[in-house]
Tab-separated table of C-alpha atoms in Angstrom:
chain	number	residue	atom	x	y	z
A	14	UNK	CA	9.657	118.974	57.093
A	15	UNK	CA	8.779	118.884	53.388
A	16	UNK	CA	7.087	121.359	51.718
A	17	UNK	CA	3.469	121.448	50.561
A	18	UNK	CA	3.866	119.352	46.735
A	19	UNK	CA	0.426	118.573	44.694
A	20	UNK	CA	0.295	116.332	41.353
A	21	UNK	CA	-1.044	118.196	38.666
A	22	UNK	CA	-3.873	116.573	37.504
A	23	UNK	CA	-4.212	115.619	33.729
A	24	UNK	CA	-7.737	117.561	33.786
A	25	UNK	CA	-6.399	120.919	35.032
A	26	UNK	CA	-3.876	121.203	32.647
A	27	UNK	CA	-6.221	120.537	29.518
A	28	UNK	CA	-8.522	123.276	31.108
A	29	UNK	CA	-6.302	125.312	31.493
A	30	UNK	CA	-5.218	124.877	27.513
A	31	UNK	CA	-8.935	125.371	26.609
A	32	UNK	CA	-8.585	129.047	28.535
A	33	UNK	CA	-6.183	130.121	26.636
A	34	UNK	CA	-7.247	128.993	23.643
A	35	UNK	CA	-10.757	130.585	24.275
A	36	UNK	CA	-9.146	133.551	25.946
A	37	UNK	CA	-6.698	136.660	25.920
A	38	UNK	CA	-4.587	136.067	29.272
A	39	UNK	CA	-2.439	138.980	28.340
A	40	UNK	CA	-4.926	142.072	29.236
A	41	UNK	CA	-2.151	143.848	30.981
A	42	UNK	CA	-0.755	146.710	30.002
A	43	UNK	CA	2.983	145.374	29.096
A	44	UNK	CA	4.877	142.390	30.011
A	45	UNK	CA	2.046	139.527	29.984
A	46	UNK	CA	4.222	136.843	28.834
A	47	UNK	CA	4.149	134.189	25.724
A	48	UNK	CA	1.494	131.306	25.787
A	49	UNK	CA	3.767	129.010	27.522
A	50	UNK	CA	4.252	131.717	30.762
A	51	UNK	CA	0.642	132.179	30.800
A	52	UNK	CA	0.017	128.793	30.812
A	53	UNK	CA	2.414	127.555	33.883
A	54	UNK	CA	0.572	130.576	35.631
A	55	UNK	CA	-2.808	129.549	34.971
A	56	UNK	CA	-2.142	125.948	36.113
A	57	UNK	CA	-0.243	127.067	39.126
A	58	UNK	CA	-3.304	129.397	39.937
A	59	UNK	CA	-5.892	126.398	39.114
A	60	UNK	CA	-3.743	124.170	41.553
A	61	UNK	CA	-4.297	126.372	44.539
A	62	UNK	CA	-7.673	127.679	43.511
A	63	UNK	CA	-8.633	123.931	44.030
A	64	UNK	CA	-6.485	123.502	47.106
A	65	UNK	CA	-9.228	126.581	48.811
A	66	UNK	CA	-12.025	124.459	47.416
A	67	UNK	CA	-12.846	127.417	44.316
A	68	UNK	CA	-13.321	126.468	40.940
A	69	UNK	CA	-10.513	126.947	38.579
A	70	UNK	CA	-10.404	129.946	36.468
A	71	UNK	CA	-12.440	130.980	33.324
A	72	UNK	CA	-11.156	132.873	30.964
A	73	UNK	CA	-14.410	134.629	29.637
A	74	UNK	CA	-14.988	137.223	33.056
A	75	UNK	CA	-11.864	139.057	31.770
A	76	UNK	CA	-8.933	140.696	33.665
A	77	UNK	CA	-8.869	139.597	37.118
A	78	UNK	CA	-7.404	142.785	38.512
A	79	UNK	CA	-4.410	141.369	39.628
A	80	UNK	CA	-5.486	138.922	42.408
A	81	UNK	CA	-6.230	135.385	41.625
A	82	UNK	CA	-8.133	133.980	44.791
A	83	UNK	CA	-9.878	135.771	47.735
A	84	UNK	CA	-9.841	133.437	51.347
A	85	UNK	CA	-11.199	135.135	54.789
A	86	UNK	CA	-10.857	138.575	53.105
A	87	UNK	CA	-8.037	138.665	51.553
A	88	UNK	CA	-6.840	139.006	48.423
A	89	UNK	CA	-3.764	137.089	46.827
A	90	UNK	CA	-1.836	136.595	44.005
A	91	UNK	CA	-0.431	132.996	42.738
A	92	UNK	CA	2.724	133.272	41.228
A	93	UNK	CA	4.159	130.290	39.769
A	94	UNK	CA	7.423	129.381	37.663
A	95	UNK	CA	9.027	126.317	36.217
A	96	UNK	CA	11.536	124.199	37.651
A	97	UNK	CA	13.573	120.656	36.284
A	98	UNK	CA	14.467	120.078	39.633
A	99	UNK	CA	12.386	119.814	43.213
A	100	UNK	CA	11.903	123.166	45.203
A	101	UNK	CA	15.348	123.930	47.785
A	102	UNK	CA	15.428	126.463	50.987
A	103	UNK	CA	18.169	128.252	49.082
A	104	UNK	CA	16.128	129.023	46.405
A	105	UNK	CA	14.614	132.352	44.910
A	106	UNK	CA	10.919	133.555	44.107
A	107	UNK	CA	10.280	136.054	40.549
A	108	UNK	CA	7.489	138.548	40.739
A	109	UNK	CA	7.356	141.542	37.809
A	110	UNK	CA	8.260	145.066	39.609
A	111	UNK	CA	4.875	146.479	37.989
A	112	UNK	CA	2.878	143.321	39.382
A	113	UNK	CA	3.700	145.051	42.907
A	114	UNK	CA	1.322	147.819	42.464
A	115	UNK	CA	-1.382	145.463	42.180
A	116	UNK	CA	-4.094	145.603	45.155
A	117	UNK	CA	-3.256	142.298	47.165
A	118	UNK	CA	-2.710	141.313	50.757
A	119	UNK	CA	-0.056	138.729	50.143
A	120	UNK	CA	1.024	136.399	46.739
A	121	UNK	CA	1.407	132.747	47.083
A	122	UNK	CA	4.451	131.403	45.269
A	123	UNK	CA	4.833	128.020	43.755
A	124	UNK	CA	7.304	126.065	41.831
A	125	UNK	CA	6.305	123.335	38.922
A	126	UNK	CA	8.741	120.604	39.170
A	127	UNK	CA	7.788	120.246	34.685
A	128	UNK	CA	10.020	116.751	34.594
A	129	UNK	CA	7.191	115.177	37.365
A	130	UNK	CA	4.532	117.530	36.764
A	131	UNK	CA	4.088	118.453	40.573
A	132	UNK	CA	3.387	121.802	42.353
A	133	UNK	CA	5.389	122.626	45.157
A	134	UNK	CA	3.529	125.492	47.164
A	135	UNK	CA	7.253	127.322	48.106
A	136	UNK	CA	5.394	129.604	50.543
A	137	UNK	CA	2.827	132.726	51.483
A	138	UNK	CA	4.107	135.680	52.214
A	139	UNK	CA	2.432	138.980	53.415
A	140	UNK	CA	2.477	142.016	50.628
A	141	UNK	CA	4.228	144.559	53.070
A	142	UNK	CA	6.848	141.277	54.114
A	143	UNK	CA	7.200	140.755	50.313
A	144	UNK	CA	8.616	144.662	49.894
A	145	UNK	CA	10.523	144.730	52.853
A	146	UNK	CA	12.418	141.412	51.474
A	147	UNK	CA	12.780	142.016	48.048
A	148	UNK	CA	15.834	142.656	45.545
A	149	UNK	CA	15.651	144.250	42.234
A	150	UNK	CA	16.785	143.113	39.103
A	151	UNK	CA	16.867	145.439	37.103
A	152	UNK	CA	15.597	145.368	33.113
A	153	UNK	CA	18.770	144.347	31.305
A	154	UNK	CA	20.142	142.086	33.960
A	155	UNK	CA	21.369	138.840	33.024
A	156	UNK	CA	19.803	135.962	34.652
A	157	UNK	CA	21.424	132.558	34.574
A	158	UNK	CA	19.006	129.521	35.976
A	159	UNK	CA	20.404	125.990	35.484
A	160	UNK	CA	23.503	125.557	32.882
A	161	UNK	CA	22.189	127.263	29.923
A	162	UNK	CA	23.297	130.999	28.569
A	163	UNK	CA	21.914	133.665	30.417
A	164	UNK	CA	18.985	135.818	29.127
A	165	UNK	CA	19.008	139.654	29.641
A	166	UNK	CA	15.720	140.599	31.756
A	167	UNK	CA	12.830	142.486	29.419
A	168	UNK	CA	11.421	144.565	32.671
A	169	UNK	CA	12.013	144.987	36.325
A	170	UNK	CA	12.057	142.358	38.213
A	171	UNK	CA	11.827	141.525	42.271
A	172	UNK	CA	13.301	138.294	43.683
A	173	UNK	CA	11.902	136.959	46.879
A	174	UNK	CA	14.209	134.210	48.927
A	175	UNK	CA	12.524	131.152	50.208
A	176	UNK	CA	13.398	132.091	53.542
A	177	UNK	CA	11.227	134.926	54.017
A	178	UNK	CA	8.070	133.079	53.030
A	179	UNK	CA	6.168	131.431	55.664
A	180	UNK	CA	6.647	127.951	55.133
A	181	UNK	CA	3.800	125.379	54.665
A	182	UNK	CA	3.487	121.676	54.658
A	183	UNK	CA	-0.520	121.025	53.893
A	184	UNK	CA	-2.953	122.974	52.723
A	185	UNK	CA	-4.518	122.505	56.421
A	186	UNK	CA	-1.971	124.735	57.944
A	187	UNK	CA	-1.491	127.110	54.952
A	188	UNK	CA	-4.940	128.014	55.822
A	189	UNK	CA	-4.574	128.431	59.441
A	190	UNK	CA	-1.471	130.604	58.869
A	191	UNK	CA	-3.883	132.501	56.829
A	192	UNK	CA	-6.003	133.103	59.226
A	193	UNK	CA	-3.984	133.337	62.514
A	194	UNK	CA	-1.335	135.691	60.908
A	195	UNK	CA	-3.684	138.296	60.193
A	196	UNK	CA	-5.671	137.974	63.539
A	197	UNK	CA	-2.642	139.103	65.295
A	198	UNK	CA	-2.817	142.727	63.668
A	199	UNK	CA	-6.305	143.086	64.954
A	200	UNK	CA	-5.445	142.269	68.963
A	201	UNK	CA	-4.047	144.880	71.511
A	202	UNK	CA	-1.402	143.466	74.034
């Protein structure tokens, strides 16, 4: 099965240049990341907001408290990086160590494939799934993606395979896992 993959349409991406224009996207305390971050985050966050039928994401209300979209209850957090090459099972997931605390139920991650300008939804994952799965990089580490030099990591940072994340193929069934996966903690057998 393939995994959930969305263009990017032309009109979210120049909206999501307007925010940041308009807007300070790095309210955070430390570590909110250059333009260019902040922008494959916002689109990556606009993608899915419109995916759950919710308009995308204005700038002018502020600091969202860590959470990017609420659906049945619960709150989640998009987190989105930059590929050159289409999403693979083998694959890892980046979220900041401090972006843990945050008050969510579960983070969404995606994957923007920049050379088509697609978003691959890699999975969902549960918050108390994503700590018992994660492994930390610590500040300093060197991180090597693709064939260029490494870069030495500027904070904490948790990786989170592809395996561990529930896997979704349509926004139809990401939305029943959403649902059906958190009904199960409410009934007795």
């Amino acid at each position: 099965m393939k995994r959930l993959k969305v263009k990017i349409k032309p009109e979210i991406i120049a909206h999501c240049k307007k925010q940041l224009e308009e807007h300070n996207f790095g309210q955070r305390d430390k570590h909110n990341g250059n333009k260019g971050q902040q922008l494959v985050g916002i689109v990556g966050e606009c993608v899915v907001r419109e995916m759950f039928n919710l308009p995308y994401i204005d700038g002018k209300s502020g600091y969202d408290g860590g959470y990017d979209l609420k659906y049945k209850g619960k709150r989640y957090d998009v987190k989105t990086m930059t590929r050159s090459v289409d999403v693979k099972d083998s694959y890892t997931n980046n979220i900041l160590k401090s972006q843990m605390e945050y008050d969510v139920h579960g983070y969404i991650f995606c994957s923007i494939n920049i050379n088509k300008k697609e978003l691959t939804v890699c999975g969902w994952i549960r918050k108390e799934n994503a700590i018992k799965h994660r492994k930390l990089n610590p500040k300093g580490t060197i991180m090597q993606q693709g064939k260029g030099k490494g870069e030495p990591l500027d904070a904490d940072w948790y990786e989170i395979d592809n395996k561990y994340l529930n896997f979704v193929n349509s926004i139809i069934d990401m939305k029943m896992q959403m649902i059906s996966r958190w009904e199960k903690d409410n009934q007795f057998y």
